[in-house]
Short mmCIF file of C-alpha atoms and ligand atoms in Angstrom, two decimals:
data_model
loop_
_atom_site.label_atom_id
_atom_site.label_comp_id
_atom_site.label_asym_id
_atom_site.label_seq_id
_atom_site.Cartn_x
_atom_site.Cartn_y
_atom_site.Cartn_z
CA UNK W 1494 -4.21 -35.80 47.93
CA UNK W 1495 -3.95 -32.27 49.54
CA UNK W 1496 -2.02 -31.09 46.10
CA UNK W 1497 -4.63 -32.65 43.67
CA UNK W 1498 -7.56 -31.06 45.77
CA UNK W 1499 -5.65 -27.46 45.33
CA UNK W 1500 -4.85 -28.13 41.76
CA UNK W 1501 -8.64 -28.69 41.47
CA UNK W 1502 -9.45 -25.93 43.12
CA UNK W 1503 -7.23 -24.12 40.81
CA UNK W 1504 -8.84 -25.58 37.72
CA UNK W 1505 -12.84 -24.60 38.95
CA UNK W 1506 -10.95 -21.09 39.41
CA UNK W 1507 -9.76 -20.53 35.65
CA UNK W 1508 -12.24 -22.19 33.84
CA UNK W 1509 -10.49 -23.43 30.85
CA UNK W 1510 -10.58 -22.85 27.94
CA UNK W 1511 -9.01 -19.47 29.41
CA UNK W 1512 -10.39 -16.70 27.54
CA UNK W 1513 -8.15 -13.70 26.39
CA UNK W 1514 -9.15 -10.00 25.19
CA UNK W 1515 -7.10 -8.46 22.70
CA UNK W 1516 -7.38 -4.64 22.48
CA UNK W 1517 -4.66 -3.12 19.72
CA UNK W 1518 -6.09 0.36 18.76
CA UNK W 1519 -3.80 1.87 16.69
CA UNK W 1520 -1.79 -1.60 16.02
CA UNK W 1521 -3.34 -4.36 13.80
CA UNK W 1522 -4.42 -7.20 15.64
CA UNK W 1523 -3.77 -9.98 12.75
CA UNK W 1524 -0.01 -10.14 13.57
CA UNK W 1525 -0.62 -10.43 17.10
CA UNK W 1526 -3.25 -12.50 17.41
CA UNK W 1527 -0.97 -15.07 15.06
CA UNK W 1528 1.97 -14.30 16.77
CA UNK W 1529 0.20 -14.74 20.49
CA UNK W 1530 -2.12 -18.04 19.44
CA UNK W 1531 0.91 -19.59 18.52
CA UNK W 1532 3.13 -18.62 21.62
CA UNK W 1533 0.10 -19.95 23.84
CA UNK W 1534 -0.02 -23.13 22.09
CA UNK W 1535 3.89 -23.48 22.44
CA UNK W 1536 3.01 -22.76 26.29
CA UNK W 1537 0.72 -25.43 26.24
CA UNK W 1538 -2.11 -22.57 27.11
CA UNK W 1539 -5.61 -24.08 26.58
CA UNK W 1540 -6.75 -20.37 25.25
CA UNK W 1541 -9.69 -18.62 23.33
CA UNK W 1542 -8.07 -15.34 22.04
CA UNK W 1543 -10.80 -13.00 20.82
CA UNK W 1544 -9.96 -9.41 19.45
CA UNK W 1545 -11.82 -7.04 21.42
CA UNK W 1546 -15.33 -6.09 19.28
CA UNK W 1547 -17.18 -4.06 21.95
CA UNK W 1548 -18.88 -6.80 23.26
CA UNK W 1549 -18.15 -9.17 26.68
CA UNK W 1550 -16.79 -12.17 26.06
CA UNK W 1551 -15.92 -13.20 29.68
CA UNK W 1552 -11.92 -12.95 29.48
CA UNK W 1553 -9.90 -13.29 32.05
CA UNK W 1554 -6.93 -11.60 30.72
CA UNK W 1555 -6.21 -9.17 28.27
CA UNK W 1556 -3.83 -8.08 25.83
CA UNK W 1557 -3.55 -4.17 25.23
CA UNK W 1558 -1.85 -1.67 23.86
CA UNK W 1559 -3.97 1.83 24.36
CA UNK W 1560 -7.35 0.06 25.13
CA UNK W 1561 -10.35 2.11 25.88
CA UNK W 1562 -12.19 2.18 28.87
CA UNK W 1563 -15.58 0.26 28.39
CA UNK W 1564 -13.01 -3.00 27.65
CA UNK W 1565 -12.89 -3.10 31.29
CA UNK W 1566 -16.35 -2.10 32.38
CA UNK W 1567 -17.41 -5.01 30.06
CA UNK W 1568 -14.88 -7.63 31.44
CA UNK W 1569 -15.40 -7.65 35.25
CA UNK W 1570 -13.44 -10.87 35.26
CA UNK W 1571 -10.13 -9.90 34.24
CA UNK W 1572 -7.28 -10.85 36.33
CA UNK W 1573 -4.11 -9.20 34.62
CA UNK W 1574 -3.69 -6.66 31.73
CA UNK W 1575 -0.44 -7.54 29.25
CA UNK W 1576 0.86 -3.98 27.75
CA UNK W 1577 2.08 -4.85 24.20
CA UNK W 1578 5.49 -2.38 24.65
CA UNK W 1579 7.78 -1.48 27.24
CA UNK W 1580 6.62 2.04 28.50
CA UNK W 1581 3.39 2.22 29.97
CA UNK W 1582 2.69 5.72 30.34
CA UNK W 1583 -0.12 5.99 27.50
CA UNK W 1584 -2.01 3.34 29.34
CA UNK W 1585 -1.54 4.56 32.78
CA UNK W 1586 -2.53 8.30 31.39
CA UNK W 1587 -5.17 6.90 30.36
CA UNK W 1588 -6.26 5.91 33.60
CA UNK W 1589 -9.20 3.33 32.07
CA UNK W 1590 -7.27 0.29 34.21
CA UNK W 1591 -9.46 -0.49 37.41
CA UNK W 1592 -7.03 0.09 40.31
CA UNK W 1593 -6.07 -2.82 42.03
CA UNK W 1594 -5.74 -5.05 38.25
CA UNK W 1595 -2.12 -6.01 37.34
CA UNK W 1596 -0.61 -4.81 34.49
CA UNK W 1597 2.39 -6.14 33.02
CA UNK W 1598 4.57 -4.54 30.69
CA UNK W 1599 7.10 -6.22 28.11
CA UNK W 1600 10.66 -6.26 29.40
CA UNK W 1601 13.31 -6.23 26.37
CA UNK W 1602 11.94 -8.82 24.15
CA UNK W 1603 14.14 -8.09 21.65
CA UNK W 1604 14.16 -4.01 21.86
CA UNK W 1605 17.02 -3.64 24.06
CA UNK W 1606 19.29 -5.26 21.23
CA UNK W 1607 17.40 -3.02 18.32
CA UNK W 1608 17.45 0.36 20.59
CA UNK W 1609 21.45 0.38 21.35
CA UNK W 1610 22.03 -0.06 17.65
CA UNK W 1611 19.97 3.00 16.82
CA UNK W 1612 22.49 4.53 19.70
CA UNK W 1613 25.46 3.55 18.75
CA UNK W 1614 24.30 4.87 14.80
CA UNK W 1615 23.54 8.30 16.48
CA UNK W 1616 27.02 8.25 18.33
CA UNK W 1617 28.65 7.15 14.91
CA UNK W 1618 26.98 9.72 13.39
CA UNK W 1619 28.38 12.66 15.78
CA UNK W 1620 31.49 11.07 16.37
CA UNK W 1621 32.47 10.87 12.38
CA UNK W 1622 30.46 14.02 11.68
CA UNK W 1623 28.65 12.20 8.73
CA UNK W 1624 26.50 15.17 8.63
CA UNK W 1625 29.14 16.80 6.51
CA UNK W 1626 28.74 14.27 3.83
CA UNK W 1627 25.20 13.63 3.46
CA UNK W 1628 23.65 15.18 1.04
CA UNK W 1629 26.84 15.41 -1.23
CA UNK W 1630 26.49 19.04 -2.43
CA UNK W 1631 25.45 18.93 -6.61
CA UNK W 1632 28.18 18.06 -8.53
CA UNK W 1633 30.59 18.06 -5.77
CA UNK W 1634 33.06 14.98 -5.76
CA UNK W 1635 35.46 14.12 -3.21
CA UNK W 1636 35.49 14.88 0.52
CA UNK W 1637 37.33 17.49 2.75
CA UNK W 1638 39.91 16.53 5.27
CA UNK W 1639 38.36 17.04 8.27
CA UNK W 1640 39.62 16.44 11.74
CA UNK W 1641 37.82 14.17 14.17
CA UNK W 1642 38.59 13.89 17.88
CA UNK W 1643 40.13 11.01 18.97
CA UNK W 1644 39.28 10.78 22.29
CA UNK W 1645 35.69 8.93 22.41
CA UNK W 1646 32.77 11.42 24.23
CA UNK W 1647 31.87 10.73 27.43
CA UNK W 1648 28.49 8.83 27.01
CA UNK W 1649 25.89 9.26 29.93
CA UNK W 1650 22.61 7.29 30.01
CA UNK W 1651 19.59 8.21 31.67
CA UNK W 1652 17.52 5.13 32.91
CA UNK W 1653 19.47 1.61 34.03
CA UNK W 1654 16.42 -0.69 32.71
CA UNK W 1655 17.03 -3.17 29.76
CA UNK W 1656 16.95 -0.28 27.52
CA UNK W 1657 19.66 1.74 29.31
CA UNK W 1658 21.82 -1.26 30.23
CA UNK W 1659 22.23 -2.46 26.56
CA UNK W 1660 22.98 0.87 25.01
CA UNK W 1661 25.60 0.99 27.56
CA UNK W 1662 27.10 -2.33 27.02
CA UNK W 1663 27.38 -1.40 23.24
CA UNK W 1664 28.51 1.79 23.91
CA UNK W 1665 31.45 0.70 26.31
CA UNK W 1666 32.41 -2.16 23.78
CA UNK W 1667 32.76 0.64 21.25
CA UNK W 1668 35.38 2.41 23.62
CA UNK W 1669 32.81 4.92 24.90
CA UNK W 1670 33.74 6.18 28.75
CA UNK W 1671 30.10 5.55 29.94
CA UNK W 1672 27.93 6.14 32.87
CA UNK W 1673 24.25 5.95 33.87
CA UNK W 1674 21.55 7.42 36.14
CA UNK W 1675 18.88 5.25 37.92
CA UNK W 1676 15.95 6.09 40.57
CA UNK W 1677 18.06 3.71 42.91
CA UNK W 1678 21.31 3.10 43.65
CA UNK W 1679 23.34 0.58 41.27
CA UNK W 1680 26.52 -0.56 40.67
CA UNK W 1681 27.48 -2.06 37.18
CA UNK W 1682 30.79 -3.27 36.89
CA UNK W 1683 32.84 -1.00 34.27
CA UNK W 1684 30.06 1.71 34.64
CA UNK W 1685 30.08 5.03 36.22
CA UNK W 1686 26.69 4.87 38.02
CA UNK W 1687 24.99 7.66 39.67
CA UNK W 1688 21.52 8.03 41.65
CA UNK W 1689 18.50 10.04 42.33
CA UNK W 1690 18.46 13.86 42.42
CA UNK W 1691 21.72 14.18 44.04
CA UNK W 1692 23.04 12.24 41.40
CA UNK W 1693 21.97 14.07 38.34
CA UNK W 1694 23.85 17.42 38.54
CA UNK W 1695 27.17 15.10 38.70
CA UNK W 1696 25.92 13.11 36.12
CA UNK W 1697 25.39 15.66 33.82
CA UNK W 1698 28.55 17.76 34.19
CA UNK W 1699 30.57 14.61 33.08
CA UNK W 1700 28.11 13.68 30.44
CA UNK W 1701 29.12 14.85 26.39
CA UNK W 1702 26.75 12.68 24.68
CA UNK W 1703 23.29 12.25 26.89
CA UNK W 1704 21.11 9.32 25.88
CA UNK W 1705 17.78 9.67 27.85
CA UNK W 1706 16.20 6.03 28.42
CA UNK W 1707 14.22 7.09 30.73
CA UNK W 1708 9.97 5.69 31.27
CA UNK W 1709 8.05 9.05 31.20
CA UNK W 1710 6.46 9.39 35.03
CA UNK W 1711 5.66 12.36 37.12
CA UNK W 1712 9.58 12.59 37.83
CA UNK W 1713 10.88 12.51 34.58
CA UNK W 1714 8.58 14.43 33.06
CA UNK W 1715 10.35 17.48 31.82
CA UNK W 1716 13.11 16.44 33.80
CA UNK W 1717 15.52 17.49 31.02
CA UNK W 1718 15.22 21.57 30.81
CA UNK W 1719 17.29 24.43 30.48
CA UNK W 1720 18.79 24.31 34.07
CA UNK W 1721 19.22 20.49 32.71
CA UNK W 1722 21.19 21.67 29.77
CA UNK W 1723 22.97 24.25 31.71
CA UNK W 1724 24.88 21.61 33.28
CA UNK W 1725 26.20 19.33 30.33
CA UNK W 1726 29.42 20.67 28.73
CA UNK W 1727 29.36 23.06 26.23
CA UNK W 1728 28.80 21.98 22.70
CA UNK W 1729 27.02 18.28 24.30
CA UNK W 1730 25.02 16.33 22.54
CA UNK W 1731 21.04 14.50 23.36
CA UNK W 1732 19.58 11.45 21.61
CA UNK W 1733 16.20 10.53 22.90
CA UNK W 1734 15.12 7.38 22.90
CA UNK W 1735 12.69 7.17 25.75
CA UNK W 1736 9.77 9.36 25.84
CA UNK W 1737 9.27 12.76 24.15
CA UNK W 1738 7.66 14.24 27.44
CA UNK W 1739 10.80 13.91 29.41
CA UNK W 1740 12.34 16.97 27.45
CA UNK W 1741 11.38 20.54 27.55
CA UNK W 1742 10.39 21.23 23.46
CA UNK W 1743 11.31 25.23 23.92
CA UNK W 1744 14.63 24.47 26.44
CA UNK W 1745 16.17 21.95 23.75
CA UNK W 1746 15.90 24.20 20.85
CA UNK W 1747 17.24 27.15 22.92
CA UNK W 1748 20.16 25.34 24.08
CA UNK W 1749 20.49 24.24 20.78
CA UNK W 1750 20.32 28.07 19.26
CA UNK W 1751 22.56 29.00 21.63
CA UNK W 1752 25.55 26.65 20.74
CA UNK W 1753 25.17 25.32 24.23
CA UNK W 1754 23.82 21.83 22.76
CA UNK W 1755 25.15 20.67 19.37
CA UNK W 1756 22.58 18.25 17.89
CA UNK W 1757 19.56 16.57 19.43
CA UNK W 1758 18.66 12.91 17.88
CA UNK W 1759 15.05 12.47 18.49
CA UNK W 1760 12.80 9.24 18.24
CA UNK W 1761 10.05 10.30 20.67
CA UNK W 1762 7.74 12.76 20.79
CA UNK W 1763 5.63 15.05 23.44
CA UNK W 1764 2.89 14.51 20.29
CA UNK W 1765 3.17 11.89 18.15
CA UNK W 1766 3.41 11.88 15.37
CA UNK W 1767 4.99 14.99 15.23
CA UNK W 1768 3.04 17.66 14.34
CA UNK W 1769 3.98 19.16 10.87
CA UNK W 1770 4.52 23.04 12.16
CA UNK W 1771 6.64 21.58 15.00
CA UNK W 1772 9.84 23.32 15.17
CA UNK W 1773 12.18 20.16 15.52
CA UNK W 1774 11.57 19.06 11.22
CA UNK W 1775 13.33 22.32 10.16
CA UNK W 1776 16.19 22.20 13.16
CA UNK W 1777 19.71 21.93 11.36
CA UNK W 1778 20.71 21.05 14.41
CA UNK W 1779 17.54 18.28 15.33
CA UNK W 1780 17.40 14.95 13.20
CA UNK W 1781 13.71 13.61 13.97
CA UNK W 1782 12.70 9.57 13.81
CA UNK W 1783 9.55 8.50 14.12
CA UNK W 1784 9.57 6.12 17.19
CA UNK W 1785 11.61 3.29 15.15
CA UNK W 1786 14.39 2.81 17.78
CA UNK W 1787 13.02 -0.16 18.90
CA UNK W 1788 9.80 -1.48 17.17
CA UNK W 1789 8.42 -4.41 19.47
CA UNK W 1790 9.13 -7.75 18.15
CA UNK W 1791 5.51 -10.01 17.49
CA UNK W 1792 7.29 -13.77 18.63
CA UNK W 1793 9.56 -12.66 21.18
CA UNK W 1794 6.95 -10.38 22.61
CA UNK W 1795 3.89 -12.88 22.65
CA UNK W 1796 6.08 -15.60 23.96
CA UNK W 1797 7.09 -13.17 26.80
CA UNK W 1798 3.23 -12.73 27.43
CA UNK W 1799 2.38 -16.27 27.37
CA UNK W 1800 5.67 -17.47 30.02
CA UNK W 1801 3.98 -14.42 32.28
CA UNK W 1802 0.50 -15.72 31.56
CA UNK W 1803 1.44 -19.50 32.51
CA UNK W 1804 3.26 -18.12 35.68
CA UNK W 1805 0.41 -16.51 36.65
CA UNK W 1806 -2.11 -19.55 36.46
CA UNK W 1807 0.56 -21.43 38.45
CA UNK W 1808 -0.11 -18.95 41.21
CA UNK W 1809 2.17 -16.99 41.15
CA UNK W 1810 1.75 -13.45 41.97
CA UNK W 1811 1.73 -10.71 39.54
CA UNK W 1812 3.84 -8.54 41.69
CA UNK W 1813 6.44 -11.51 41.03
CA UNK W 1814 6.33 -11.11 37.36
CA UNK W 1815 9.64 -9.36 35.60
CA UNK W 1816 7.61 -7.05 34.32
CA UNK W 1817 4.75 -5.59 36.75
CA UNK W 1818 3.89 -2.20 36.63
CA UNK W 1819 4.53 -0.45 39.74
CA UNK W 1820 1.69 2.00 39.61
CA UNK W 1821 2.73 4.37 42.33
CA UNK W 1822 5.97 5.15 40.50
CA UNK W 1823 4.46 5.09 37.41
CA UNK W 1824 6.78 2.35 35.49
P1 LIG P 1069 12.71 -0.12 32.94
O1 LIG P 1069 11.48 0.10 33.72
O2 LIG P 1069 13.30 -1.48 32.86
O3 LIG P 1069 13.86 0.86 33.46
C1 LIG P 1069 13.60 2.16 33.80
C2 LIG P 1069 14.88 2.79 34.34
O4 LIG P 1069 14.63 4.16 34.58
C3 LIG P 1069 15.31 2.18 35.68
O5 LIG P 1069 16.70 2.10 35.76
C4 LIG P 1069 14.78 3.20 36.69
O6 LIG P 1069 15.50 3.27 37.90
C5 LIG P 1069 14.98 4.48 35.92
N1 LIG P 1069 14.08 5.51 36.46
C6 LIG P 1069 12.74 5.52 36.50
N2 LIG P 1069 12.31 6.64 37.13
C7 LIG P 1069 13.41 7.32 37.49
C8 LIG P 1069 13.62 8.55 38.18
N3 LIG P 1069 12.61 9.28 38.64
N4 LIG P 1069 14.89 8.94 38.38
C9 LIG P 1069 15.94 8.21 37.94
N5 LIG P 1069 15.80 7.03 37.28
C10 LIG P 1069 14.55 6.60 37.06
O7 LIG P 1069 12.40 0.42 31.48
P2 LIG P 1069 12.98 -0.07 30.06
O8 LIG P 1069 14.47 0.05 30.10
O9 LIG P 1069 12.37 -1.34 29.65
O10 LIG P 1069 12.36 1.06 29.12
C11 LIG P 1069 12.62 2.42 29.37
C12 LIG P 1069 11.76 3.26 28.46
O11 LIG P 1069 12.26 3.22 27.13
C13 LIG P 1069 10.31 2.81 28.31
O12 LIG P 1069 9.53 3.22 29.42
C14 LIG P 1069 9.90 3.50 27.04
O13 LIG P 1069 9.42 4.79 27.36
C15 LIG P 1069 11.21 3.63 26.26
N6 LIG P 1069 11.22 2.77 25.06
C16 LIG P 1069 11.35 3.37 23.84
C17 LIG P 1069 11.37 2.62 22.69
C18 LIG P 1069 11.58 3.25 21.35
O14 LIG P 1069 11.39 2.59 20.31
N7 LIG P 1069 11.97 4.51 21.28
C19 LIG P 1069 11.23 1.15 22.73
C20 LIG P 1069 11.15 0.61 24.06
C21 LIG P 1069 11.14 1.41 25.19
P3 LIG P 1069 15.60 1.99 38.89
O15 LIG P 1069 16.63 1.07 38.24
O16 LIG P 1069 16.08 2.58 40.16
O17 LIG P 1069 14.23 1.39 38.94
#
């Protein structure tokens, strides 16, 4: 009796159907608002999805990626706020969330897979020197001999999240020595794992190929600088795959100028998309991507959004959720 009078409780708490606010900005909403309708029906999710119009509509959720700030003036009721990627420091920047409202971020949904490929294509790439081949001078047939090393570079990967942890899984099952650097303490079996700021000089001086996988907060921003660079082994190389704002712009080309660095592989930007006078496009030594490592899957992503969703209406708190934003640290 006790259980039904709590479920009804419940029930006259989320008035059903629930309704949901979808806020895409610079993403189009058709392919999510399919993708998500159908993941809340699979759910079994008795939801009205609207896409955010300017005007209230009395959600109690809502789905955002770089929302603006009368979304939340206009929808006093919300109870969590679902960010449609991984990294959350646009929307925390923007600072539009009312403290105190959950936000959840996606965890992996099919990125972690997609980013260590784009990895292990930027290690192939260094490792084989394909930049030698490509583009085939006119008229030229035939190749050089050219010697590769055969000892694999020692791989080091900033950030131990699902991003970090599969690049290093492919990395190691392509022979790379690997190691990675987290806020906290961790030990990964097969993985050289280092921690916090007394972590990071070690980390670097062992570190020939650095793969930063970092979530841009007030620590990591800039984090990777010239003293940064000073500490990798001469001739090391960067691929960025986390957020552009982690690396010093100026410091990277430097090192690279100076023969310190040898290449920088860049998906992420300080601005993006990256302005056309920017430096990095003319680099011979910078190849620049435009944030494709990992584009976030619609299915797997919505049905991540709707198994956090139905949690939640079971009571259980956000804080619980895999992927709740820890505001004070920023990720
Ligand atoms: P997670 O939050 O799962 O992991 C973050 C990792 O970074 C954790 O290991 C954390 O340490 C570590 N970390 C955070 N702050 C610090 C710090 N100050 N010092 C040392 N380590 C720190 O994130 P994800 O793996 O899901 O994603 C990481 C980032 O990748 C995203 O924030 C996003 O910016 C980027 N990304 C880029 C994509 C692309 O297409 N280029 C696609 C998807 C994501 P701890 O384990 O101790 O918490």
């Amino acid at each position: 009796m006790a259980s039904i009078e709590a479920q009804s409780r419940r029930l006259a708490r989320f008035p059903r159907p629930m309704k949901i606010t979808l806020a895409t900005a610079t993403m189009s909403p058709e392919g999510w608002r399919e993708a998500l309708a159908h993941a809340f029906a699979a759910a079994g999710l008795d939801v009205e999805l609207h896409a955010w119009d300017g005007r209230p509509t009395g959600a109690t959720y809502a789905v955002v990626w770089l929302p603006p700030a009368e979304l939340f003036a206009a929808e006093p009721g919300l109870r969590a706020v679902f960010n449609l990627g991984a990294g959350v420091d646009a929307l925390l920047a923007r600072d539009v969330v009312p403290a105190g409202l959950p936000i959840v971020r996606l965890v992996d949904a099919g990125m972690a897979t997609k980013i260590a490929e784009y990895v292990c294509f930027a290690l192939a790439r260094i490792t084989r020197g394909l930049d030698r081949f490509a583009p085939a001078p006119h008229g030229s047939r035939g190749w050089q001999a050219a010697s590769s090393r055969e000892e694999p570079p020692r791989v080091g990967v900033l950030g131990l999240g699902a991003m970090g942890l599969a690049i290093l899984e492919a990395a190691a099952r392509f022979g790379y020595p690997v190691a990675g650097w987290s806020r906290r303490p961790r030990r990964i079996a097969g993985v050289e794992t280092f921690a916090d700021s007394a972590g990071l000089e070690p980390f670097l001086g062992r570190t020939e190929v650095l793969v930063n996988a970092l979530p841009l907060t007030g620590e990591t921003r800039d984090l990777l600088d010239r003293h940064a660079f000073a500490r990798m082994p001469r001739g090391a190389h960067v691929i960025n795959v986390g957020r552009g704002g982690t690396i010093v712009d100026e410091d990277l080309l430097a090192a690279l100028d100076e023969g310190r660095l040898a290449s920088a592989t860049l998906d992420v930007f300080r601005v993006e998309p990256l302005p056309a006078e920017h430096p990095f496009w003319s680099h011979p030594k910078v190849t620049v991507t435009p944030h494709l490592a990992a584009p976030t899957p619609h299915g797997p992503a919505a049905g991540q959004i709707a198994a956090a969703l139905a949690q939640l209406e079971k009571g259980v708190p956000a804080h619980e959720l895999p992927g709740y934003v820890d505001r004070a640290v920023g990720y």
